[in-house]
Amino acid sequence: MRKISKVLAILLCVVVFTSVFTIASSAISSSSSARDILRYYEQCNIDTSAKEDVIKVRAQGTESITGDFSGLTSADRQFTMDMLEWEDSYDEWDEDHFVYGDAYPEHYVNGRSMFVDVFSVNRDIKRDGLTYKGAKYSVDKNGNEVMTFDAVLPFESGNMIYLTYTVTLDANGYIQTYKLRQYSDLRYESFLNNDTFTVTKIIDETFTFEYKEIDVESVRLSRSKVTVGVGKESSVRPVITPNNATFKDVYAISDDRDIATCYVDNGKIYIEGIREGSTTIEVYTYDGDLLAECEVVVGRTFMDSFGEFFISLFDLLFGFLNALL
């Protein structure tokens, strides 16, 4: 059971990102050796801090874990599954990683999000103890260069984890997609008869890089001051110029979350009052980290007072009528 937990908990993702690639001058062809292809790809890496072209990476993936206990006796299968509290699993995700303007400063690396790094197959091989197997090079129908790298991660008891990296570069050397497939059939012994059963784990991840074409120049808010009641919610809208900017996404931070909290949903900033007081909501653009601020006053609104007045009046009338009856 301990071995199974170790296997299922292992962090297989050796993914790092790059902001932009430039094509090396040396020619490469599908007939080149795997090492030549790898060396050529490594030469495409440039200093990521020199460019701000990539603004967002979309991460999509699936993970499935299944157990094959068919080779065990009925009693051994049931006992082993019970001991492991075994259930086959399937998970999928689809999320965006913003390269700039990360809302969590602890993720910064030299002013940029931690998601920016130079992708290096060689480094992954050395860092994770992978065994390099080979590489292929081709050009697709759109003129994009496609490079595939295969590697194996040796695991305990003769088990192997197979990894396939597939990277697509456009004609300008910009990375378009990066895919990582991780496949393993891990063999273990059952609890009663020490017979073999297999755990199959498959992870497929695709990272799509999106590049900035038109910069955000300024941001302001539809209101500079908001009054909201305790436990109530209000909203403001960011106004981005130019209107056709590539990435108009924003994130918001409250200076005092004990007074008011905020979140962004479908392009609007929603503000919720927590307790009476005043604070400031800071709204930043992901592109350019431009700032707009909104003063927030949390307290009793007119509608709160109006509602409480009628509640008090109703209680008074109800008490009067109850006394008469």
XYZ file of N, CA and C in Angstrom, residues 52-57 95-105 107-108 111-113 115-116 210 212 214-219 238 240 245-253 263-265 267-269 282-292:
180
model
N 8.346 40.120 -23.972
C 7.086 40.106 -23.247
C 5.954 39.661 -24.168
N 6.310 38.901 -25.194
C 5.320 38.556 -26.207
C 4.242 37.613 -25.682
N 4.636 36.623 -24.919
C 3.650 35.666 -24.423
C 3.031 36.223 -23.149
N 1.708 36.161 -23.086
C 1.022 36.730 -21.935
C 0.244 35.685 -21.153
N -0.121 34.594 -21.832
C -0.951 33.591 -21.166
C -0.644 32.202 -21.718
N -0.687 31.217 -20.832
C -0.542 29.824 -21.231
C -1.789 29.083 -20.762
N -7.285 25.396 -17.459
C -7.042 26.619 -16.713
C -6.001 27.486 -17.418
N -6.034 28.762 -17.090
C -5.102 29.723 -17.669
C -4.045 30.107 -16.655
N -2.805 30.194 -17.116
C -1.713 30.724 -16.308
C -1.278 32.033 -16.945
N -1.421 33.127 -16.210
C -1.021 34.421 -16.733
C 0.447 34.660 -16.428
N 1.174 35.092 -17.432
C 2.614 35.248 -17.297
C 2.952 36.524 -16.532
N 2.164 37.578 -16.765
C 2.407 38.846 -16.077
C 1.280 39.136 -15.103
N 1.564 40.033 -14.147
C 0.526 40.489 -13.249
C -0.061 39.403 -12.386
N 0.729 38.427 -11.991
C 0.233 37.380 -11.117
C -0.233 37.994 -9.799
N -1.408 37.583 -9.345
C -1.991 38.171 -8.139
C -1.279 37.738 -6.860
N -0.326 36.824 -6.972
C 0.366 36.327 -5.796
C 1.854 36.621 -5.930
N 2.339 37.686 -5.301
C 3.737 38.113 -5.474
C 4.763 37.043 -5.145
N 4.910 34.268 -6.195
C 5.167 33.492 -7.400
C 6.094 34.214 -8.369
N 6.495 35.437 -8.035
C 7.315 36.205 -8.970
C 8.723 35.647 -9.073
N 10.276 39.638 -11.282
C 9.188 40.458 -11.768
C 8.203 39.748 -12.673
N 8.473 38.480 -13.010
C 7.574 37.740 -13.864
C 7.018 36.535 -13.119
N 5.911 36.029 -13.626
C 5.284 34.882 -12.990
C 6.226 33.679 -12.993
N 5.632 30.884 -13.920
C 5.366 30.020 -15.050
C 6.307 30.275 -16.215
N 7.127 31.317 -16.114
C 8.050 31.623 -17.200
C 9.417 31.052 -16.870
N -0.345 31.817 -25.816
C -1.028 32.918 -26.493
C -0.163 34.173 -26.401
N 0.719 38.326 -27.201
C 0.155 39.665 -27.232
C 0.401 40.309 -28.589
N -1.731 43.528 -29.417
C -2.005 44.947 -29.158
C -1.951 45.183 -27.661
N -1.062 46.069 -27.212
C -0.856 46.331 -25.796
C -2.040 47.064 -25.164
N -2.256 46.793 -23.865
C -3.160 47.614 -23.064
C -2.443 48.915 -22.729
N -3.120 50.041 -22.925
C -2.489 51.347 -22.689
C -2.956 51.991 -21.393
N -4.212 51.739 -20.996
C -4.708 52.350 -19.767
C -5.897 51.565 -19.238
N -6.211 51.789 -17.963
C -7.375 51.173 -17.347
C -7.983 52.158 -16.357
N -14.226 47.371 -15.230
C -12.996 47.975 -15.741
C -13.187 48.437 -17.182
N -10.979 49.299 -20.390
C -9.631 49.130 -20.941
C -9.517 49.858 -22.266
N -7.477 45.771 -27.446
C -6.282 45.199 -26.825
C -6.417 43.681 -26.766
N -5.298 42.981 -26.931
C -5.342 41.520 -27.005
C -5.834 40.898 -25.706
N -5.269 41.332 -24.576
C -5.626 40.758 -23.277
C -6.134 41.857 -22.354
N -7.441 41.837 -22.121
C -8.057 42.862 -21.278
C -8.418 42.311 -19.903
N -7.910 41.123 -19.564
C -8.212 40.515 -18.267
C -7.594 41.319 -17.132
N -8.249 41.318 -15.988
C -7.757 42.033 -14.809
C -7.889 41.125 -13.586
N -7.189 41.499 -12.516
C -7.409 40.875 -11.214
C -7.509 41.981 -10.184
N -8.113 41.687 -9.036
C -8.397 42.716 -8.030
C -7.932 42.256 -6.655
N -7.468 43.209 -5.863
C -6.981 42.949 -4.508
C -7.572 43.985 -3.565
N -13.596 39.917 -6.015
C -13.217 38.878 -6.976
C -13.666 39.328 -8.362
N -13.068 38.717 -9.385
C -13.391 39.054 -10.770
C -14.169 37.895 -11.382
N -15.270 38.221 -12.034
C -16.070 37.201 -12.704
C -16.637 37.789 -13.990
N -15.339 39.469 -16.331
C -14.916 40.827 -16.650
C -15.321 41.889 -15.661
N -16.155 41.566 -14.644
C -16.575 42.537 -13.634
C -15.873 42.275 -12.310
N -15.688 43.350 -11.524
C -15.119 43.213 -10.188
C -16.252 43.300 -9.182
N -7.795 47.549 -5.376
C -6.830 47.794 -6.452
C -7.089 46.813 -7.583
N -7.224 47.351 -8.778
C -7.497 46.538 -9.962
C -6.314 46.666 -10.913
N -5.718 45.538 -11.289
C -4.537 45.521 -12.150
C -4.855 44.800 -13.459
N -4.268 45.271 -14.530
C -4.339 44.544 -15.794
C -3.224 43.500 -15.817
N -3.523 42.332 -16.382
C -2.476 41.325 -16.532
C -1.418 41.812 -17.519
N -1.850 42.460 -18.560
C -0.925 43.001 -19.541
C -0.485 44.384 -19.086
N 0.756 44.501 -18.686
C 1.309 45.795 -18.301
C 1.221 46.126 -16.839
N 0.430 45.354 -16.054
C 0.282 45.621 -14.619
C -0.159 47.053 -14.343
N -1.055 47.603 -15.153
C -1.573 48.956 -14.951
C -2.608 48.932 -13.833
N -2.681 50.038 -13.083
C -3.478 50.080 -11.861
C -4.627 51.076 -11.948
N -5.791 50.656 -11.436
C -6.923 51.549 -11.199
C -7.453 51.236 -9.810
